[in-house]
CSV table of C-alpha atoms and ligand atoms in Angstrom, one decimal:
chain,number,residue,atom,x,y,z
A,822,UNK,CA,-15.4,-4.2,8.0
A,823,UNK,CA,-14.5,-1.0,9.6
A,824,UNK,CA,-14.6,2.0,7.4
A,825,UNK,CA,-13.6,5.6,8.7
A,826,UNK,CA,-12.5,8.4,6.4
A,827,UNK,CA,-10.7,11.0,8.1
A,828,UNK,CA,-10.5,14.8,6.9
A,829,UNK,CA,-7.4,16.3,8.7
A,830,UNK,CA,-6.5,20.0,8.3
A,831,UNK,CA,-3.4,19.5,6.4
A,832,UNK,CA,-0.6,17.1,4.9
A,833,UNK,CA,1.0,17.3,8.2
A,834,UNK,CA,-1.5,16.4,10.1
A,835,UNK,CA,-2.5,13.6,7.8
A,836,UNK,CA,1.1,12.4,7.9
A,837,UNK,CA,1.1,12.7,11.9
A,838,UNK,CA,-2.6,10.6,11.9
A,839,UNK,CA,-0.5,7.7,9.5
A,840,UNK,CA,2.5,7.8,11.6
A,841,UNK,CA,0.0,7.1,14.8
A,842,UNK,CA,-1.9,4.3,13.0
A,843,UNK,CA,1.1,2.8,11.9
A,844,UNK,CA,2.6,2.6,15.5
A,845,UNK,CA,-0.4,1.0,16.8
A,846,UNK,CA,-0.6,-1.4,14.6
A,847,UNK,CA,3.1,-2.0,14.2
A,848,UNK,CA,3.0,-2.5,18.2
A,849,UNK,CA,-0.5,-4.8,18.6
A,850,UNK,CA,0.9,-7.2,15.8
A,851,UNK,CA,4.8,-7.7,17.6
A,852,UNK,CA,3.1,-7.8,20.8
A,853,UNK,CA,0.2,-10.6,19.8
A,854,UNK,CA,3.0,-12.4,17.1
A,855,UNK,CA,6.4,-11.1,17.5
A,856,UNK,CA,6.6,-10.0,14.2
A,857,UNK,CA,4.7,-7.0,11.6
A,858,UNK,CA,3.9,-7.3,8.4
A,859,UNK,CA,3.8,-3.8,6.2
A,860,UNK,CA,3.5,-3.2,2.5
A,861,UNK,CA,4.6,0.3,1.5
A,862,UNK,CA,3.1,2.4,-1.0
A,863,UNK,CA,5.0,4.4,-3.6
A,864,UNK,CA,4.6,7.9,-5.0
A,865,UNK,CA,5.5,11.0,-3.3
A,866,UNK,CA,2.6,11.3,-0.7
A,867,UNK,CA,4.0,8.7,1.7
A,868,UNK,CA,7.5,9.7,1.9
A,869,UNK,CA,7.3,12.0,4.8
A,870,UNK,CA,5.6,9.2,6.8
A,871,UNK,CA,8.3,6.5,6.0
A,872,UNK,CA,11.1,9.9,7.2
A,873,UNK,CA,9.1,10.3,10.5
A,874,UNK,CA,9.1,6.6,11.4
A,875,UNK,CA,13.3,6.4,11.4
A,876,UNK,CA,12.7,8.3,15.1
A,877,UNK,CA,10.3,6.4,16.6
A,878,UNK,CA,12.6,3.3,17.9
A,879,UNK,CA,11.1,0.3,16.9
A,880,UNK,CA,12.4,-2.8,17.0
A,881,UNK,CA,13.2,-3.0,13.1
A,882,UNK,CA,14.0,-7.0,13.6
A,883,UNK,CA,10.6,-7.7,14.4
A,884,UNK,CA,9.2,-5.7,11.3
A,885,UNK,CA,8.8,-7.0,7.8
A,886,UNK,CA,8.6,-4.8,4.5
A,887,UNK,CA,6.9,-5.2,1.3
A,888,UNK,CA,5.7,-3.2,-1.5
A,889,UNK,CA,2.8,-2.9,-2.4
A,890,UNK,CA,3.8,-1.8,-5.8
A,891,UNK,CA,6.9,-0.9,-7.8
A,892,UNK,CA,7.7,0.6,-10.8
A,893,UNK,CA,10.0,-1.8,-13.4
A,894,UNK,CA,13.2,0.1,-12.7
A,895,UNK,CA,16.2,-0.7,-10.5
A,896,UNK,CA,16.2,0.2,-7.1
A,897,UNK,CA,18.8,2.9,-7.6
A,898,UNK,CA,16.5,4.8,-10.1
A,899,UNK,CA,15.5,7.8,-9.0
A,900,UNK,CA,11.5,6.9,-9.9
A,901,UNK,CA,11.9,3.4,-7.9
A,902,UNK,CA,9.7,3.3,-4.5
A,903,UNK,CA,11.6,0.8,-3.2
A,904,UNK,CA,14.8,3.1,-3.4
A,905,UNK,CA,12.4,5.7,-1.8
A,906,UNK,CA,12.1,4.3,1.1
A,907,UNK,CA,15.2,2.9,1.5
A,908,UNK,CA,16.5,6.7,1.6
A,909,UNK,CA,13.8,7.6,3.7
A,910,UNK,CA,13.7,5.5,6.0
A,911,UNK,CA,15.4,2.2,5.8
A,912,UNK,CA,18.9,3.4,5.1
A,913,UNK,CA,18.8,5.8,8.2
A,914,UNK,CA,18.0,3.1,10.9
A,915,UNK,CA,20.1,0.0,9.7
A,916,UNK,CA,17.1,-1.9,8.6
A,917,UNK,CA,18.2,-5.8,8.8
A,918,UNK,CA,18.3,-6.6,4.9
A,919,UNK,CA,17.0,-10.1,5.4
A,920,UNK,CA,13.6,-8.1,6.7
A,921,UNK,CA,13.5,-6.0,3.5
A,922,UNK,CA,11.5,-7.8,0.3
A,923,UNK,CA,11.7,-5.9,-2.3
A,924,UNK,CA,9.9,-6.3,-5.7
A,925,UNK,CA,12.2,-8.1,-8.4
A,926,UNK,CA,12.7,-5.6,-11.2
A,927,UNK,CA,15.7,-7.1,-13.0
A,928,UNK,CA,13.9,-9.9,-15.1
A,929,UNK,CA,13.6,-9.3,-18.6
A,930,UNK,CA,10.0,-10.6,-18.6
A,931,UNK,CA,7.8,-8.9,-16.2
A,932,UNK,CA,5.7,-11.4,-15.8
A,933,UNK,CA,8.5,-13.8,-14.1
A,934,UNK,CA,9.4,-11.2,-11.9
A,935,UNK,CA,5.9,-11.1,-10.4
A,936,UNK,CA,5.7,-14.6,-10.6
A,937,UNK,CA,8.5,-14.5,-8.7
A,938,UNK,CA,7.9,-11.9,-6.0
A,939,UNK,CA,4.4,-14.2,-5.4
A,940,UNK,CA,6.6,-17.2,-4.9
A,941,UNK,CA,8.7,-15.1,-2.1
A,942,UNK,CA,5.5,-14.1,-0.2
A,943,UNK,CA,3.8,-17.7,-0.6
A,944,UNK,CA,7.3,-19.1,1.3
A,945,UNK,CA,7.6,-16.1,3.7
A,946,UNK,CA,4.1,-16.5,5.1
A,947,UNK,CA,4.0,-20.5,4.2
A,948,UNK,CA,0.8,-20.3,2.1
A,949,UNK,CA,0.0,-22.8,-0.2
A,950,UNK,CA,-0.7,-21.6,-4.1
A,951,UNK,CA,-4.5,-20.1,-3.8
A,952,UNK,CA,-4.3,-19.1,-0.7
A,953,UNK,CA,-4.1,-14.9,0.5
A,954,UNK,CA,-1.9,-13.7,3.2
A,955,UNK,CA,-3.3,-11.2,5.5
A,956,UNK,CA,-0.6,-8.7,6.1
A,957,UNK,CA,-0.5,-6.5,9.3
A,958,UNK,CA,-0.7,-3.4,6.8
A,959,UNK,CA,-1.3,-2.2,3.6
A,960,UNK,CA,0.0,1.5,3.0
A,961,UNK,CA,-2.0,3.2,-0.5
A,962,UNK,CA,-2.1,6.0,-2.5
A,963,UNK,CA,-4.4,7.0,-5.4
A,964,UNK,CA,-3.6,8.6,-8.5
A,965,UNK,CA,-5.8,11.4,-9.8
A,966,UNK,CA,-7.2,8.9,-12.1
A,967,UNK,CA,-8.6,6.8,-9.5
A,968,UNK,CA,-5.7,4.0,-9.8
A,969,UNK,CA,-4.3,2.5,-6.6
A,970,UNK,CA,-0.9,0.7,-6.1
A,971,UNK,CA,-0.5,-0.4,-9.9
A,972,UNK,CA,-4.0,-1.4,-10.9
A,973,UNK,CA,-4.5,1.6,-13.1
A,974,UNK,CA,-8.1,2.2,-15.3
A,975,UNK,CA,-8.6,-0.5,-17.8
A,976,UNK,CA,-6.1,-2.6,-17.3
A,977,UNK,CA,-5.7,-6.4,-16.9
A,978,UNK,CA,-4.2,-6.2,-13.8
A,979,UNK,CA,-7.7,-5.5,-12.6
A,980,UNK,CA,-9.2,-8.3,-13.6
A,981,UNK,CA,-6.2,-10.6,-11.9
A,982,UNK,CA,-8.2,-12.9,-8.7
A,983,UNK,CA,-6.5,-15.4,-8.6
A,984,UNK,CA,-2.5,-14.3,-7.7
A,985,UNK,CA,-1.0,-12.3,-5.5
A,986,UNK,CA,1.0,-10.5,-7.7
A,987,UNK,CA,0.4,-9.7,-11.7
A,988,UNK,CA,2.0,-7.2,-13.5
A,989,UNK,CA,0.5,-3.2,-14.2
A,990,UNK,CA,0.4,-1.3,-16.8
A,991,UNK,CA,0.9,2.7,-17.1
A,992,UNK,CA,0.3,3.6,-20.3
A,993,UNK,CA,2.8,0.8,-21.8
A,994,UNK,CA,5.0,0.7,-18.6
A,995,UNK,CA,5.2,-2.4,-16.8
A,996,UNK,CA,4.6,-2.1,-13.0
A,997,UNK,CA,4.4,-4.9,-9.9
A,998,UNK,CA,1.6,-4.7,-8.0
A,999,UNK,CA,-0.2,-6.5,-5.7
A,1000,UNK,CA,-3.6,-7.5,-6.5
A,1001,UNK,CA,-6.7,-6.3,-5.3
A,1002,UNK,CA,-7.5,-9.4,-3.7
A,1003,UNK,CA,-4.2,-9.8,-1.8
A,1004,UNK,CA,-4.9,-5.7,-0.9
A,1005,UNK,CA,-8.2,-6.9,0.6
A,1006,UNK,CA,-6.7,-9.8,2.7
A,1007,UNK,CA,-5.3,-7.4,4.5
A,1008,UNK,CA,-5.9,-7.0,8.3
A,1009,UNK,CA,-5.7,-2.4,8.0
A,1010,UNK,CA,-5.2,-0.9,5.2
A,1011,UNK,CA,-4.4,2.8,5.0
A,1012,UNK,CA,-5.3,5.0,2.1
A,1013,UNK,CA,-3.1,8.2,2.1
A,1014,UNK,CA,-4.6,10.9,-0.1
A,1015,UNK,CA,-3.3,14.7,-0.2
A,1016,UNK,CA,-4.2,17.2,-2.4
A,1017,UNK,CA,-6.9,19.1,-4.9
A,1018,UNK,CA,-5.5,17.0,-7.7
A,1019,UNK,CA,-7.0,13.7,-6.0
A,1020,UNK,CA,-10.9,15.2,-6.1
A,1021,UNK,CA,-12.1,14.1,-8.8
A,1022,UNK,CA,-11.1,10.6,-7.9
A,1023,UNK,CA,-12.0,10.8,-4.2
A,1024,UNK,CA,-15.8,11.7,-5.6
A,1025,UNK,CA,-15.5,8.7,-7.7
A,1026,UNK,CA,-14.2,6.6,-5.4
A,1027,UNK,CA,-17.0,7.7,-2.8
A,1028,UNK,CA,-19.9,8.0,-5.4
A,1029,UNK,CA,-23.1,5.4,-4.2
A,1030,UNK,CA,-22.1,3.7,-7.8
A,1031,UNK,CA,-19.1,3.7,-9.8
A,1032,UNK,CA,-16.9,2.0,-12.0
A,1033,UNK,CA,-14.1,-0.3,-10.6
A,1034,UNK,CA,-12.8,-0.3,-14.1
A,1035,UNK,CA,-12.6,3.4,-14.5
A,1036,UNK,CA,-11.8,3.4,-10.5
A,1037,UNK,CA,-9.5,1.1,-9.8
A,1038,UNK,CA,-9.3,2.6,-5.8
A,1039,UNK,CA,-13.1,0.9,-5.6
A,1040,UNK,CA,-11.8,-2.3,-5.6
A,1041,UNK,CA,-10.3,-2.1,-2.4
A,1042,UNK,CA,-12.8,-3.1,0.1
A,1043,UNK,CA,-10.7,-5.2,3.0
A,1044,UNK,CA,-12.6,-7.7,5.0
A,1045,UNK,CA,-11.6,-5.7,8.1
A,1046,UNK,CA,-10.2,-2.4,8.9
A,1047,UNK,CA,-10.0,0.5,6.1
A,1048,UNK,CA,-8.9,3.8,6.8
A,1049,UNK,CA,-9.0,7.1,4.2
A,1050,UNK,CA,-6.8,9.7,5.4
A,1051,UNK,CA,-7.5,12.6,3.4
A,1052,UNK,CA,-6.0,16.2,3.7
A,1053,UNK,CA,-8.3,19.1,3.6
A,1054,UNK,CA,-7.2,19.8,-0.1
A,1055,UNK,CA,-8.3,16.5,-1.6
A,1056,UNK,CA,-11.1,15.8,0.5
A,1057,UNK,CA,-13.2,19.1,0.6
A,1058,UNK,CA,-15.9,17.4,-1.0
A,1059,UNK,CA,-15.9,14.2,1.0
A,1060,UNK,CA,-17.7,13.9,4.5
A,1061,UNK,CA,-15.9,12.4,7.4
A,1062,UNK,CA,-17.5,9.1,9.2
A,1063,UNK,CA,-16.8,5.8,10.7
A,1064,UNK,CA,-19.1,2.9,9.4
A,1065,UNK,CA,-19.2,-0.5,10.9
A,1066,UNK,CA,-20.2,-3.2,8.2
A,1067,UNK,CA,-21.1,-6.3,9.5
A,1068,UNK,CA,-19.3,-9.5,7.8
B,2585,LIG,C1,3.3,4.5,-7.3
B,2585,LIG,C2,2.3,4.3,-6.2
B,2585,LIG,C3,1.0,4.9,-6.7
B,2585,LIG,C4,0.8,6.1,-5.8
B,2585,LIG,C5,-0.2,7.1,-6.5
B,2585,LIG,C6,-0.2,8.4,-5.7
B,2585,LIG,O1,4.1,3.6,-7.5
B,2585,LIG,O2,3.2,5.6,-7.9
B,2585,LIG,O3,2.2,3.3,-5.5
B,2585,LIG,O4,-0.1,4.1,-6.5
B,2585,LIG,O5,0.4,5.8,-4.5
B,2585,LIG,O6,0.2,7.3,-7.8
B,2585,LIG,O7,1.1,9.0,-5.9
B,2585,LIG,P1,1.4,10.4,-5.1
B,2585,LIG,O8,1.5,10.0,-3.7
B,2585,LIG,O9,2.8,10.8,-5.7
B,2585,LIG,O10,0.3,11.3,-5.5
């Protein structure tokens, strides 16, 4: 696995160092497959990214969205991520629909809805039940209390291994999410992480030891490529490096 934390100067140039990585990899997977695989992450951090991307021309037909978490509201509330991005982003270029997978929010049970939106992956990348897709890219955030997509502290979501999907839980509010495992199939995934606010957690989440429980962000450890993208506001404490660990 390929670690490398990055400390840029500012949210813009954290955004601009995202926007690059996800144009290379957008472009090495359509050029080796014909098609990339993306899972979006929520909050408000990413949201400029997901704005620069409507000028950069790609060829939205060959790209594939998912979320990597949402929050158990339609998608025309104004807290839902996947009706962030459409406005961002997806709205502005035409997105095909049939390349857009959004998390199911409108089961009663949230439970079936995940159950659901597993089902939808396990057919889109023809994986039999047990098995992990490796998507292209996995886009993150972290909360300032070390949570990550929907796996928040304490939470049973965190000790899901064996789906894809499960349902999160902040405090009493039922979220999709993907599970850590699924996060780690993943061929890059990209942490964004911009302000003081996210310290604490970025100390954490870097400390020699820790708890994954208290931490949720320590779970993700990908087989392959891992990037932390910090700004200089949340990661003043954190040194910049790039470690290669061997398989
Ligand atoms: C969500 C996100 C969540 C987010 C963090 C950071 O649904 O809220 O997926 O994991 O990435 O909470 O959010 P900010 O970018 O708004 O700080």
């Amino acid at each position: 696995m390929k670690k490398i934390v990055e400390v840029l100067i500012d949210k813009t140039a954290l955004i601009q160092k995202s926007l690059d990585i996800f144009l290379e990899k957008a472009q090495a997977a359509i050029a080796e497959r014909g098609v990339f695989t993306v899972a979006l992450a929520g909050g408000n951090t990413p949201k400029p990214l997901y704005e620069a991307i409507v000028t950069q021309g790609l060829p939205w037909q060959k790209i594939h969205i998912f979320w990597g978490d949402e929050r158990y509201v339609p998608p025309d509330h104004p807290d839902s991520n996947q009706g962030m991005a459409r406005h961002a982003w997806l709205d502005q270029v035409g997105f095909p629909e049939t390349n857009v997978h959004p998390m199911p929010t409108d089961e009663a049970d949230p439970a079936l809805a995940a159950q659901k939106y597993e089902a939808h992956l396990q057919t889109f990348f023809q994986i039999p039940p047990g098995q992990f897709p490796a998507l292209d890219l996995v886009l993150l955030g972290i909360g300032d209390d070390g949570h990550t997509a929907s796996l928040f502290p304490f939470t049973e979501a965190l000790k899901v291994h064996d789906r894809l999907i499960t349902v999160g839980n902040k405090d009493g509010q039922p979220r999709i999410t993907f599970t850590a495992p699924l996060i780690n199939q993943a061929k890059t995934v990209v942490f964004l992480v911009a302000g003081a606010s996210k310290q604490l957690a970025l100390a954490e989440i870097f400390a020699e030891n820790g708890d994954a429980n208290h931490c949720p962000a320590r779970l993700i450890q990908p087989q392959e490529e891992l990037w932390w993208l910090l700004d200089q506001s949340a990661g003043k404490q954190v040194q910049p490096s790039i470690v290669e660990i061997s398989a």
